[in-house]
Structure formats: structure tokens, C-alpha cells
Amino acid sequence: MELTYLFFLSSGLFLGWSLGANDASNIFGTAVGSKMVKFKTAAFISSIFVIIGAVYGGQGGTETLGALGAVNALGGAFMVSLSAAITVYWMAKIGISVSTSQAIVGGIIGWNLFSQKNTDVSVLTKICSTWILCPLITGIVAILLYLILKNIIKKSHIHLLRQDYYIRIGLIVSGALCAYSLGANNIANIIGVFADSVPFKPVRIGQYFQLSGLQILFLLGGISISAGIVTYSKKVILTVGNNLMKMTPLVALVVVLAQALTLFLFSSKGLQHFLMSHNLPTFPLVPVSSTQAVIGAILGLGLLKGGRGINWNITLKLILGWITTPLITMGICFVSLFFLQNVFNMTVYLP
Amino acid sequence: MFNLKFSLFSHTKELEQKIDMLHDKIIEISLVFKKAVTVYLKEKRSSEYRHLSKNIKDIEHDADSLRREIENRLYMHNLIPDFRGNILELVENLDKVINEIDDVAHKFYIEQTDIPAIYHDKFKELTEQVSECVENLAVASRSFFRDLSAVRDYAKKVYWLEHESDKTSAKLKEAIFASDMELAQKLQLGSVISEVADIADLAENCIDQLLIYVIKRDI
């Protein structure tokens, strides 16, 4: 059973690998590109914190994805992941950085359509609203952070060299926080669809340390993201950063920090409980896109400076990519499920 | 990693001190230069002038070693990667001002130019303007590292003083060439005046660059 499960899981792990390869650039792209942080340091820190985030904070987003469509057969889960991975890979190849979250949602809806299960419209609306909310919130957070930090720097008269030192430390710390949030928030995209059929038994390490079956699944997903970061992200990291807008180290720090905070808002169960207990509006625990968050932050800062430095052609291309990604994945998933069921005689859903 | 961070912090601190010391040297050399010219006008190549001239040479040597150390440290420890090129340029431009002051002081020493007493007041005025211009350049450059908004204020002073020094040097040359002196002496005096005024021109060039760096840092 576990071997078959691992075979099907391979598509999820492939998606994890491509997420790691692509999204590491959102975490450390500007820091490494501007030579503030070495690639080795960036890869080491993000790999460790992505795994910790996935294992300890991955549950919230997974529950929401499960509510959208509980992919109840391994064959179906395999194809949902594979179609998302194909779309992300293809879009990346033609130079559009897309969201794994959108791809996986498109895949799940494709599965829902194929298996004639109802898509929960309220959950879908909740998820789609975050595709606008996430870049919007990150943009606002980035503007606020930038104004605060800029003001602190202006008033404190810190030496340029010391500023550089503090920004370097800030980039490493916020990069680690961002990697944790990415793991916690995006692990649901990678192997969330396999959560319903998890075969692993809980493992106890030492007296206090225990991993549930689901956490072992998250650990595998986290390792696949780390593998993507270590093996393939360098090229993406070195090309990202200055495409959309020219960035100074301070802007780079603000972008990463705003991204980390936003991903945290959309994945922290603790924060949700805290807000609920104080009768405050809560953030939906939905896997959001780190790419969208980064772009939201960059656009926010670009607009703060009058919008002169923004490359609007690339921006429009990205937005177009965001609209087409879920639709393309849905189409690929629907057609592939048909083949998987009728040509390979596989069970892709349970009635 | 903590070791790495600690050493990065100590390198940062040391470089901060070196940059501050370079600015101190610029202020020091401008003050010594002002005093040296006053002494020269009074006593020509006296022992006091020789002492001051040597003092200028020593400051120039110290500034050269500081410049090399700053450049090496910036690249060896990969500090401020986005502004490293600009800081390198700034340090080299500051060094050009120091070298020019040293050259002029040495020119007085070697050529022993005879400056008639009727031009002494104007010559002192020119030297004071140039010296003040260099001091303001040093303060502006120091502010670039700590307080961007102040750079513009000092830059304004540098521009004004450079303009004034241009006017003073033009008036001096006009008076000299209208006098009955030998042409050779006129040409020698004209050359000394131009070189003194060149110090302020170099300071102005340096400030032009500095203001561009300020805009770049502000983005």
C-alpha cells in the first residue's frame, strides 16, 4: 500500500520540487541577486525553515483545500497534482511566474467537474477572494513597513555601513520567517490533496517528539520543496528581482518582510483563534501565492514612488497568467482524468 | 554562523572608523593648507613653512593608505554591494582633492613664487574660500553616510564658495596681468592662482557626484 501511495505521491513531490525551484526566488531572490546574502546561506536557511513550517504549520491551509474538494482516490490526487505541476512548469518555461495555489485549485475543480461532485461555492469564493486580497494586503503592508523603516533610518542617523549590516541580518531573519510561512501555507498545495488517504503511522522520536501520519506527509512535501530550492533555484534566483522594478536592499527587505507577514496571516491558526476570541474579523486559512504576495509588495512600493519605475508590460503579463493558470490546470486535469480512467482503467474518484 | 555575523559586524565597524578618519584628514589638510599659505605670504619658504608643507605631505600619505584600506575592505568583506562602486568613486574623488592641495603646497615650496604684497589680501581671501569649500565637502561627504538630508545643505555651501573662489581668482589674475610685472612672473603667478582655484573645482566635481549618489540612495 505504502509503495503505491508513494508512487502516486511522486506527482505531489514533483510539484513540491518545482515550487521550491520557483518560489525560493520570492524569498531570497533580491537578497542573493544584490549580493547581500550568499546563495549557499539562502538555500540552507530556506530549506530548513520550509520543512519546519510544513510540519508544524501546514494543517490550516490543507483543511480549506480539503473543503473545496476532498479528492478521495489516489489516482485522482495524482492527476490533480500532476496537472498543476505541468501548468506551473509550462508557464515558468514561457517566462510567467505563476501561483501553485491557483494551479492546484484549478486542478481540484477539474476533478470535481469530472467526478460530478459539487464545488463548494462559498469555499471557492473564499479562496478566490484571497487571490485579490493577498497581493492587496501585501502591498499595503509593504507600503507601511517601508514608510516606518525609512523614517527610522532617517531619524536615527545610522551609518550607511551599519544600515547595510542591519539590512543583511534583516534579510536573513525575514527570509527564514518567509520560508517558514511558505512551508506552512503552501504545503497544502503540494500534498494537501493526498491528505485524505494518508497511510503513515505516527512516529515517536525520543520522549517528547512525535510526528502524526499527516505530519510525516508534510515532512516529505517539505523535503521535496527543499530539494527544489537546493538543486534548481539558483538560476531563477539570479534572474529574479529587478525585472519588475529596480530594488535597493531596503526595498528587498520590505518585500520579503511583507510577504512573510501576509503568508503568516493566511496560515496561522493561532492568530485566527486570537482574532476570534477578541471578536475581530479573521483571515481565511487558505494557501496563498508567495509570487502574488511578492508582486503585490513590489507594485505597492512602486505606486508609493509614483509608479514610474514599474514595468507595466510584465505586470499585465503576470496578471494574465494568474487568470489563465487555474483555467488551464482545470482543463488539463479534466482531460487527463478521462484518459487515466478510461485508457489506464484507474480509479480516479470514489462515488 | 554567529562567528561570521560577529566578524562582519567588526569589519563594518572598522570600515566606519576608516571612512570617518579619511574625512578628518580632509578637514585637517584644508586647515593646514590655509595656515601654510598665510605663513608663505609672510615668510616665504621659512622653516615654519617647510614644517607645514611636510605636515601636508604626511596627511596626504595617511589619506592614501586610508583610501587603499577602505577600497580593500569594501571588496574583501563584500560590504554594501549595491553602493560599493559609488563609495569607491567618492573616496577616489576625495583623494584627488587632497592630492591637489599637496601639489599646490609643494609648488610653493619648489617654485618659491614671489607674490607682491599688494595681492596678499586677495590671495588670503582665495585660500580661505578654497579651504572652507574643502571643509564643507568633507562634512557633506560625512553626512552622506549618516544623514542624507544634510548633504544638500553643505553642497549648497560648496557651490557658493567655489563660485566665490572663481570670482576672486579671476579678479586676481586680471589685476596681475594689468600690472607692470615681467610676463614670466605674471604667468607663474597666474598658474599658482589657477591651481589654488582648481582645488575648489575638484571639490565641486566631487559634490556633483555625491548629489547623484544621494538621489540613488533615496530611491
Coordinates of C-alpha atoms in Angstrom, one line a residue:
Chain A
M1 CA 0.0 0.0 0.0
E2 CA 2.7 2.5 1.0
L3 CA 4.7 1.8 -2.2
T4 CA 1.7 2.5 -4.4
Y5 CA 0.9 5.6 -2.3
L6 CA 4.5 6.8 -2.7
F7 CA 4.2 6.3 -6.5
F8 CA 1.1 8.4 -6.7
L9 CA 2.6 10.9 -4.2
S10 CA 5.5 11.4 -6.7
S11 CA 3.4 13.9 -8.7
G12 CA 2.9 15.9 -5.5
L13 CA 6.6 15.7 -4.7
F14 CA 7.4 16.9 -8.3
L15 CA 5.1 19.8 -7.7
G16 CA 6.9 20.5 -4.4
W17 CA 10.2 20.4 -6.2
S18 CA 9.1 22.9 -8.8
L19 CA 7.6 25.1 -6.1
G20 CA 10.9 25.1 -4.3
A21 CA 12.8 25.8 -7.5
N22 CA 10.4 28.8 -8.3
D23 CA 9.4 30.2 -5.0
A24 CA 12.8 30.3 -3.3
S25 CA 13.3 33.3 -5.6
N26 CA 10.5 35.1 -3.8
I27 CA 12.2 34.6 -0.5
F28 CA 15.8 35.3 -1.2
G29 CA 15.8 36.4 -4.9
T30 CA 16.5 40.0 -4.3
A31 CA 18.9 39.3 -1.4
V32 CA 21.1 36.9 -3.4
G33 CA 20.7 38.9 -6.6
S34 CA 22.0 42.1 -4.8
K35 CA 24.9 40.0 -3.3
M36 CA 23.6 40.8 0.2
V37 CA 23.3 37.1 1.1
K38 CA 25.2 34.2 -0.4
F39 CA 23.2 31.6 -2.3
K40 CA 24.5 28.8 -0.1
T41 CA 23.3 30.6 3.1
A42 CA 20.0 31.4 1.5
A43 CA 19.5 27.8 0.3
F44 CA 20.5 26.4 3.7
I45 CA 18.2 28.7 5.7
S46 CA 15.2 28.4 3.4
S47 CA 15.4 24.6 3.2
I48 CA 15.4 24.1 6.9
F49 CA 12.6 26.6 7.6
V50 CA 10.4 25.4 4.8
I51 CA 10.4 21.9 6.4
I52 CA 9.8 23.2 9.9
G53 CA 6.9 25.4 8.5
A54 CA 5.4 22.5 6.6
V55 CA 5.5 20.1 9.5
Y56 CA 4.3 22.4 12.2
G57 CA 2.0 24.9 10.5
G58 CA 0.7 23.1 7.4
Q59 CA -2.6 22.0 8.7
G60 CA -4.8 25.1 8.3
G61 CA -4.5 25.6 4.6
T62 CA -4.9 21.8 4.0
E63 CA -8.3 21.8 5.7
T64 CA -9.6 24.6 3.4
L65 CA -8.4 22.9 0.3
G66 CA -10.0 19.7 1.6
A67 CA -13.3 21.6 1.9
L68 CA -13.1 22.7 -1.7
G69 CA -12.9 19.1 -2.9
A70 CA -11.9 16.1 -1.0
V71 CA -10.0 14.2 -3.7
N72 CA -10.9 10.7 -2.4
A73 CA -8.9 8.4 -4.7
L74 CA -5.1 8.3 -5.1
G75 CA -5.3 8.3 -8.9
G76 CA -7.3 11.5 -8.8
A77 CA -4.9 13.1 -6.3
F78 CA -2.0 12.1 -8.6
M79 CA -3.6 13.7 -11.6
V80 CA -4.6 16.9 -9.8
S81 CA -1.0 17.4 -8.6
L82 CA 0.5 16.4 -12.0
S83 CA -1.7 18.8 -14.0
A84 CA -0.8 21.6 -11.6
A85 CA 2.9 20.8 -11.9
I86 CA 2.6 20.7 -15.7
T87 CA 0.9 24.1 -15.8
V88 CA 3.4 25.7 -13.4
Y89 CA 6.4 24.2 -15.3
W90 CA 5.0 25.3 -18.7
M91 CA 4.1 28.8 -17.5
A92 CA 7.6 29.1 -16.0
K93 CA 9.1 28.0 -19.2
I94 CA 7.4 30.8 -21.2
G95 CA 8.6 33.2 -18.5
I96 CA 5.5 33.8 -16.4
S97 CA 5.9 33.3 -12.7
V98 CA 2.5 31.7 -11.6
S99 CA 1.0 30.6 -8.4
T100 CA 1.0 27.0 -7.4
S101 CA -2.1 27.7 -5.3
Q102 CA -4.1 28.8 -8.3
A103 CA -2.9 25.8 -10.3
I104 CA -3.9 23.3 -7.6
V105 CA -7.4 25.0 -7.1
G106 CA -7.9 24.7 -10.9
G107 CA -6.9 21.0 -10.7
I108 CA -9.3 20.3 -7.8
I109 CA -12.2 22.0 -9.6
G110 CA -11.3 19.9 -12.7
W111 CA -11.5 16.8 -10.5
N112 CA -14.9 18.0 -9.1
L113 CA -16.3 18.5 -12.6
F114 CA -15.0 15.1 -13.7
S115 CA -16.3 13.2 -10.7
Q116 CA -19.5 15.3 -10.9
K117 CA -19.1 16.4 -7.3
N118 CA -20.3 19.8 -6.3
T119 CA -17.8 22.6 -5.8
D120 CA -18.5 24.4 -2.6
V121 CA -19.1 27.9 -4.0
S122 CA -18.6 29.6 -0.6
V123 CA -15.1 27.9 -0.2
L124 CA -14.2 28.7 -3.8
T125 CA -15.2 32.4 -3.3
K126 CA -13.2 32.4 -0.1
I127 CA -10.1 31.1 -2.0
C128 CA -10.6 33.3 -5.0
S129 CA -11.0 36.4 -2.8
T130 CA -7.6 35.8 -1.4
W131 CA -6.1 36.0 -4.9
I132 CA -7.1 39.7 -4.8
L133 CA -6.7 40.1 -1.0
C134 CA -3.2 38.6 -0.7
P135 CA -1.4 41.0 -3.2
L136 CA -3.5 43.9 -1.9
I137 CA -2.7 43.2 1.8
T138 CA 1.0 42.6 1.0
G139 CA 1.1 45.8 -1.0
I140 CA -0.4 47.8 1.9
V141 CA 1.8 46.0 4.5
A142 CA 4.9 46.8 2.3
I143 CA 4.0 50.5 2.0
L144 CA 3.5 50.8 5.8
L145 CA 6.7 48.9 6.5
Y146 CA 8.7 50.9 4.0
L147 CA 7.4 54.2 5.4
I148 CA 8.2 53.1 9.0
L149 CA 11.7 51.8 8.2
K150 CA 12.6 54.7 6.0
N151 CA 11.5 57.1 8.8
I152 CA 13.6 55.2 11.4
I153 CA 16.6 55.3 9.2
K154 CA 16.2 59.0 8.5
K155 CA 15.8 59.9 12.2
S156 CA 18.3 57.5 13.7
H157 CA 21.3 58.7 11.5
I158 CA 22.7 55.2 11.4
H159 CA 25.9 54.9 9.4
L160 CA 25.4 53.6 5.8
L161 CA 27.6 50.6 6.6
R162 CA 25.8 49.7 9.7
Q163 CA 22.4 50.1 7.9
D164 CA 23.8 47.6 5.4
Y165 CA 24.7 45.3 8.2
Y166 CA 21.3 45.5 9.8
I167 CA 19.5 45.1 6.4
R168 CA 21.6 42.0 5.8
I169 CA 20.6 40.5 9.2
G170 CA 17.0 41.5 8.5
L171 CA 17.0 39.8 5.1
I172 CA 18.3 36.6 6.7
V173 CA 15.8 36.7 9.5
S174 CA 12.8 37.7 7.4
G175 CA 13.9 35.1 4.8
A176 CA 13.8 32.4 7.4
L177 CA 10.4 33.6 8.6
C178 CA 9.2 33.8 5.0
A179 CA 10.5 30.2 4.3
Y180 CA 8.6 29.0 7.4
S181 CA 5.4 30.8 6.2
L182 CA 5.9 29.4 2.7
G183 CA 6.2 25.9 4.1
A184 CA 3.2 26.3 6.4
N185 CA 1.0 27.9 3.8
N186 CA 1.9 26.2 0.6
I187 CA 2.4 22.6 1.8
A188 CA -1.3 22.2 1.2
N189 CA -0.8 22.8 -2.5
I190 CA 1.8 20.2 -2.7
I191 CA 0.4 17.2 -0.9
G192 CA -2.8 18.6 0.6
V193 CA -4.8 16.5 -1.9
F194 CA -3.2 13.3 -0.6
A195 CA -4.1 14.1 3.0
D196 CA -7.4 12.2 2.9
S197 CA -5.6 8.9 2.1
V198 CA -2.5 9.2 4.2
P199 CA -1.2 5.7 5.2
F200 CA 1.6 6.7 7.5
K201 CA 1.5 5.7 11.2
P202 CA 2.6 8.2 13.9
V203 CA 6.3 8.1 14.7
R204 CA 7.7 8.9 18.1
I205 CA 11.3 10.2 18.3
G206 CA 12.6 10.4 21.9
Q207 CA 10.3 11.1 24.8
Y208 CA 8.6 14.4 23.7
F209 CA 8.9 14.5 20.0
Q210 CA 6.1 12.9 17.9
L211 CA 5.0 13.2 14.3
S212 CA 1.5 12.3 13.2
G213 CA 0.8 10.5 9.9
L214 CA -0.2 13.8 8.3
Q215 CA 3.0 15.5 9.6
I216 CA 5.1 12.7 8.0
L217 CA 3.3 13.5 4.8
F218 CA 4.1 17.2 5.3
L219 CA 7.7 16.4 6.1
L220 CA 8.0 14.6 2.7
G221 CA 6.4 17.6 1.0
G222 CA 8.8 19.9 2.8
I223 CA 11.8 17.9 1.8
S224 CA 10.7 18.0 -1.8
I225 CA 10.4 21.8 -1.7
S226 CA 13.9 21.9 -0.1
A227 CA 15.2 19.7 -2.8
G228 CA 13.8 22.2 -5.4
I229 CA 15.5 25.1 -3.6
V230 CA 18.9 23.4 -3.3
T231 CA 19.0 21.8 -6.8
Y232 CA 17.3 24.3 -9.1
S233 CA 16.5 27.6 -7.6
K234 CA 19.9 29.3 -8.1
K235 CA 19.2 30.1 -11.8
V236 CA 15.7 31.5 -11.0
I237 CA 17.1 33.5 -8.0
L238 CA 19.8 35.1 -10.1
T239 CA 17.4 36.3 -12.8
V240 CA 14.6 37.5 -10.5
G241 CA 14.4 40.7 -8.6
N242 CA 15.0 43.6 -10.9
N243 CA 12.5 42.5 -13.6
L244 CA 9.5 44.3 -12.2
M245 CA 11.2 47.2 -10.5
K246 CA 14.8 48.2 -9.6
M247 CA 15.3 47.3 -6.0
T248 CA 17.5 48.7 -3.2
P249 CA 18.4 46.4 -0.3
L250 CA 15.8 48.2 1.9
V251 CA 13.1 47.6 -0.7
A252 CA 14.2 44.0 -0.9
L253 CA 13.9 43.6 2.9
V254 CA 10.5 45.2 2.9
V255 CA 9.2 43.0 0.1
V256 CA 10.4 39.8 2.0
L257 CA 9.1 41.0 5.3
A258 CA 5.7 42.0 3.9
Q259 CA 5.5 38.6 2.1
A260 CA 6.3 36.7 5.3
L261 CA 3.7 38.6 7.3
T262 CA 1.0 38.1 4.7
L263 CA 1.7 34.4 4.3
F264 CA 1.6 34.2 8.1
L265 CA -1.8 35.9 8.3
F266 CA -3.2 33.4 5.9
S267 CA -1.8 30.3 7.6
S268 CA -1.7 30.9 11.3
K269 CA -4.3 29.0 13.3
G270 CA -3.0 30.7 16.5
L271 CA -3.7 34.1 15.0
Q272 CA -7.1 33.1 13.8
H273 CA -8.0 31.8 17.3
F274 CA -6.7 35.0 18.8
L275 CA -8.7 37.2 16.5
M276 CA -11.8 35.1 17.0
S277 CA -11.5 35.3 20.8
H278 CA -11.4 39.1 20.6
N279 CA -14.4 39.2 18.2
L280 CA -12.2 40.6 15.4
P281 CA -12.6 39.6 11.6
T282 CA -10.3 36.7 10.8
F283 CA -8.2 35.8 7.8
P284 CA -9.2 32.7 5.9
L285 CA -6.6 29.9 6.2
V286 CA -6.0 29.4 2.6
P287 CA -2.9 28.6 0.7
V288 CA -2.0 31.9 -1.0
S289 CA 0.7 32.5 -3.6
S290 CA 4.1 33.8 -2.5
T291 CA 4.5 35.0 -6.1
Q292 CA 1.3 37.1 -5.8
A293 CA 2.4 38.4 -2.4
V294 CA 5.8 39.5 -3.8
I295 CA 4.3 41.2 -6.8
G296 CA 1.7 42.9 -4.6
A297 CA 4.5 44.2 -2.4
I298 CA 6.6 45.4 -5.3
L299 CA 3.6 47.1 -7.0
G300 CA 2.6 48.7 -3.7
L301 CA 6.1 50.2 -3.3
G302 CA 6.3 51.1 -7.0
L303 CA 3.0 53.0 -6.7
L304 CA 4.2 54.7 -3.5
K305 CA 7.0 56.2 -5.6
G306 CA 4.6 57.4 -8.2
G307 CA 4.5 54.3 -10.4
R308 CA 7.4 55.5 -12.6
G309 CA 9.7 52.5 -12.1
I310 CA 7.1 49.8 -12.7
N311 CA 7.3 47.7 -15.8
W312 CA 3.6 47.6 -16.7
N313 CA 4.1 45.2 -19.6
I314 CA 5.5 42.5 -17.3
T315 CA 2.8 43.3 -14.7
L316 CA -0.1 42.8 -17.3
K317 CA 1.6 39.5 -18.5
L318 CA 1.7 38.3 -14.9
I319 CA -2.0 39.2 -14.2
L320 CA -3.0 37.4 -17.4
G321 CA -1.0 34.4 -16.2
W322 CA -3.0 34.5 -12.9
I323 CA -6.3 34.4 -14.8
T324 CA -5.4 31.6 -17.2
T325 CA -3.5 29.3 -14.7
P326 CA -6.5 27.8 -12.9
L327 CA -8.4 27.5 -16.2
I328 CA -5.6 25.7 -18.0
T329 CA -5.0 23.4 -15.0
M330 CA -8.7 22.6 -14.8
G331 CA -8.7 21.7 -18.5
I332 CA -5.6 19.6 -18.3
C333 CA -6.8 17.8 -15.1
F334 CA -10.3 17.1 -16.6
V335 CA -8.9 15.6 -19.9
S336 CA -6.1 13.6 -18.1
L337 CA -8.6 12.2 -15.6
F338 CA -10.7 10.9 -18.5
F339 CA -7.6 9.2 -20.0
L340 CA -6.5 7.8 -16.7
Q341 CA -9.9 6.3 -16.0
N342 CA -10.8 5.1 -19.5
V343 CA -7.4 4.2 -21.0
F344 CA -5.5 3.0 -17.9
N345 CA -8.6 1.8 -16.0
M346 CA -7.6 3.6 -12.8
T347 CA -9.9 4.7 -10.1
V348 CA -9.8 8.4 -10.1
Y349 CA -12.7 9.0 -7.7
L350 CA -14.9 7.1 -5.3
P351 CA -18.6 7.7 -5.7
Chain B
M1 CA 27.2 31.5 11.6
F2 CA 27.3 33.7 14.7
N3 CA 31.0 33.9 14.3
L4 CA 30.5 35.0 10.7
K5 CA 28.0 37.6 11.7
F6 CA 30.2 38.9 14.5
S7 CA 33.2 39.2 12.2
L8 CA 31.0 41.0 9.7
F9 CA 30.0 43.4 12.4
S10 CA 33.6 44.1 13.4
H11 CA 34.6 44.7 9.8
T12 CA 31.7 47.1 9.4
K13 CA 32.7 49.0 12.5
E14 CA 36.4 49.2 11.4
L15 CA 35.5 50.4 8.0
E16 CA 33.2 53.0 9.5
Q17 CA 36.1 54.3 11.5
K18 CA 38.4 54.4 8.5
I19 CA 35.9 56.4 6.5
D20 CA 35.5 58.8 9.4
M21 CA 39.3 59.1 9.6
L22 CA 39.5 60.0 5.9
H23 CA 37.1 62.8 6.4
D24 CA 39.1 64.0 9.4
K25 CA 42.2 64.1 7.2
I26 CA 40.4 66.2 4.6
I27 CA 39.4 68.8 7.2
E28 CA 42.9 68.7 8.7
I29 CA 44.7 69.2 5.4
S30 CA 42.5 72.1 4.4
L31 CA 43.2 73.9 7.7
V32 CA 47.0 73.2 7.5
F33 CA 46.9 74.4 3.9
K34 CA 45.3 77.7 4.9
K35 CA 47.9 78.3 7.6
A36 CA 50.7 77.3 5.2
V37 CA 49.7 79.9 2.6
T38 CA 49.5 82.6 5.3
V39 CA 52.9 81.7 6.5
Y40 CA 54.3 81.6 2.9
L41 CA 52.9 85.0 2.2
K42 CA 54.6 86.4 5.3
E43 CA 57.9 84.4 5.4
K44 CA 58.1 82.6 2.0
R45 CA 60.0 79.3 2.3
S46 CA 60.8 79.6 6.0
S47 CA 61.4 76.7 8.4
E48 CA 57.8 77.0 9.6
Y49 CA 56.5 76.8 6.0
R50 CA 58.8 73.7 5.5
H51 CA 57.3 72.2 8.6
L52 CA 53.7 72.8 7.4
S53 CA 54.5 71.6 3.9
K54 CA 55.9 68.4 5.4
N55 CA 52.7 68.1 7.6
I56 CA 50.6 68.4 4.4
K57 CA 52.7 65.6 2.7
D58 CA 52.2 63.3 5.8
I59 CA 48.4 63.9 5.8
E60 CA 48.4 63.1 2.1
H61 CA 50.3 59.8 2.7
D62 CA 47.9 58.9 5.6
A63 CA 44.9 59.6 3.4
D64 CA 46.3 57.5 0.6
S65 CA 46.8 54.5 2.9
L66 CA 43.2 55.0 4.3
R67 CA 41.8 55.1 0.8
R68 CA 43.6 51.8 -0.1
E69 CA 42.4 50.2 3.1
I70 CA 38.8 51.4 2.6
E71 CA 38.8 50.0 -1.0
N72 CA 40.3 46.7 0.0
R73 CA 38.0 46.2 2.9
L74 CA 34.9 47.1 0.9
Y75 CA 35.7 44.3 -1.6
M76 CA 37.3 41.8 0.6
H77 CA 34.4 41.6 3.0
N78 CA 31.7 42.2 0.4
L79 CA 30.3 45.2 2.2
I80 CA 27.4 47.4 0.8
P81 CA 27.4 45.6 -2.5
D82 CA 24.9 48.0 -4.1
F83 CA 26.8 51.1 -3.2
R84 CA 30.4 49.8 -3.2
G85 CA 31.1 51.3 -6.7
N86 CA 29.8 54.7 -5.7
I87 CA 31.7 54.7 -2.4
L88 CA 34.9 53.7 -4.2
E89 CA 34.4 56.6 -6.6
L90 CA 33.6 59.0 -3.8
V91 CA 36.8 58.0 -1.9
E92 CA 38.9 58.4 -5.0
N93 CA 37.4 61.9 -5.7
L94 CA 38.1 63.0 -2.2
D95 CA 41.7 61.7 -2.6
K96 CA 42.0 63.9 -5.7
V97 CA 41.2 67.0 -3.7
I98 CA 43.8 66.0 -1.1
N99 CA 46.4 65.4 -3.8
E100 CA 45.8 68.7 -5.4
I101 CA 46.3 70.5 -2.0
D102 CA 49.6 68.7 -1.6
D103 CA 50.6 69.6 -5.2
V104 CA 49.9 73.3 -4.6
A105 CA 51.8 73.4 -1.3
H106 CA 54.7 71.6 -3.0
K107 CA 54.6 74.1 -5.9
F108 CA 55.0 77.0 -3.5
Y109 CA 58.0 75.1 -1.9
I110 CA 59.7 74.3 -5.2
E111 CA 59.0 77.4 -7.3
Q112 CA 59.2 79.9 -4.4
T113 CA 56.8 82.1 -6.3
D114 CA 57.2 85.8 -5.5
I115 CA 53.8 87.2 -4.6
P116 CA 53.8 91.0 -4.4
A117 CA 52.3 92.4 -1.1
I118 CA 49.5 94.3 -2.8
Y119 CA 48.0 90.9 -3.8
H120 CA 48.3 89.3 -0.4
D121 CA 44.9 90.1 0.9
K122 CA 43.2 88.8 -2.2
F123 CA 45.4 85.7 -2.1
K124 CA 44.4 85.0 1.5
E125 CA 40.8 85.5 0.6
L126 CA 41.1 83.0 -2.2
T127 CA 42.8 80.5 0.1
E128 CA 40.2 80.9 2.8
Q129 CA 37.4 80.3 0.3
V130 CA 39.1 77.2 -1.1
S131 CA 39.9 75.9 2.3
E132 CA 36.3 76.4 3.5
C133 CA 35.0 74.8 0.4
V134 CA 37.0 71.7 1.1
E135 CA 35.9 71.6 4.7
N136 CA 32.3 71.7 3.6
L137 CA 32.9 69.0 1.1
A138 CA 34.3 66.8 3.9
V139 CA 31.2 67.5 6.1
A140 CA 28.8 66.8 3.1
S141 CA 30.6 63.6 2.4
R142 CA 30.4 62.5 6.1
S143 CA 26.7 63.4 6.1
F144 CA 26.2 61.1 3.1
F145 CA 27.0 58.2 5.4
R146 CA 24.8 59.3 8.3
D147 CA 22.3 62.0 7.4
L148 CA 21.3 62.3 3.7
S149 CA 19.1 65.3 4.2
A150 CA 22.1 67.4 5.4
V151 CA 24.2 66.7 2.3
R152 CA 22.2 69.2 0.2
D153 CA 22.8 72.0 2.8
Y154 CA 26.6 71.5 2.7
A155 CA 26.6 71.0 -1.1
K156 CA 25.0 74.4 -1.4
K157 CA 27.8 76.0 0.6
V158 CA 30.4 74.2 -1.6
Y159 CA 28.8 75.5 -4.8
W160 CA 28.7 79.0 -3.4
L161 CA 32.3 79.0 -2.2
E162 CA 33.5 77.6 -5.5
H163 CA 31.7 80.3 -7.3
E164 CA 33.2 83.0 -5.0
S165 CA 36.7 81.5 -5.4
D166 CA 36.3 81.6 -9.2
K167 CA 35.4 85.3 -8.9
T168 CA 38.4 86.0 -6.6
S169 CA 40.9 84.2 -8.8
A170 CA 39.6 86.0 -11.9
K171 CA 39.9 89.4 -10.2
L172 CA 43.5 88.5 -9.0
K173 CA 44.5 87.3 -12.5
E174 CA 43.1 90.5 -14.0
A175 CA 45.0 92.7 -11.6
I176 CA 48.2 90.8 -12.1
F177 CA 48.1 90.8 -15.9
A178 CA 47.2 94.5 -15.9
S179 CA 50.3 95.3 -13.8
D180 CA 53.9 96.1 -14.9
M181 CA 55.4 92.8 -13.8
E182 CA 57.6 90.7 -16.1
L183 CA 55.5 88.4 -18.3
A184 CA 57.3 85.3 -16.8
Q185 CA 56.3 86.4 -13.3
K186 CA 52.7 87.1 -14.4
L187 CA 52.5 83.6 -16.0
Q188 CA 53.9 82.0 -12.9
L189 CA 51.5 83.8 -10.6
G190 CA 48.6 83.1 -12.9
S191 CA 49.5 79.4 -12.8
V192 CA 49.7 79.3 -9.0
I193 CA 46.3 81.1 -8.7
S194 CA 44.7 78.6 -11.2
E195 CA 46.0 75.7 -9.2
V196 CA 44.7 77.0 -5.9
A197 CA 41.3 77.7 -7.6
D198 CA 41.4 74.1 -9.1
I199 CA 41.1 72.7 -5.5
A200 CA 37.6 74.2 -5.2
D201 CA 36.7 73.0 -8.7
L202 CA 37.7 69.4 -7.7
A203 CA 35.6 69.8 -4.6
E204 CA 32.7 70.9 -6.8
N205 CA 33.0 67.9 -9.0
C206 CA 33.1 65.7 -6.0
I207 CA 29.8 67.3 -4.7
D208 CA 28.2 66.8 -8.1
Q209 CA 28.8 63.1 -7.9
L210 CA 27.8 63.0 -4.2
L211 CA 24.4 64.5 -5.0
I212 CA 23.8 61.9 -7.7
Y213 CA 24.6 59.2 -5.1
V214 CA 22.1 60.9 -2.7
I215 CA 19.3 60.6 -5.3
K216 CA 20.3 57.0 -6.0
R217 CA 20.2 56.2 -2.2
D218 CA 16.9 58.0 -1.8
I219 CA 15.1 55.8 -4.4

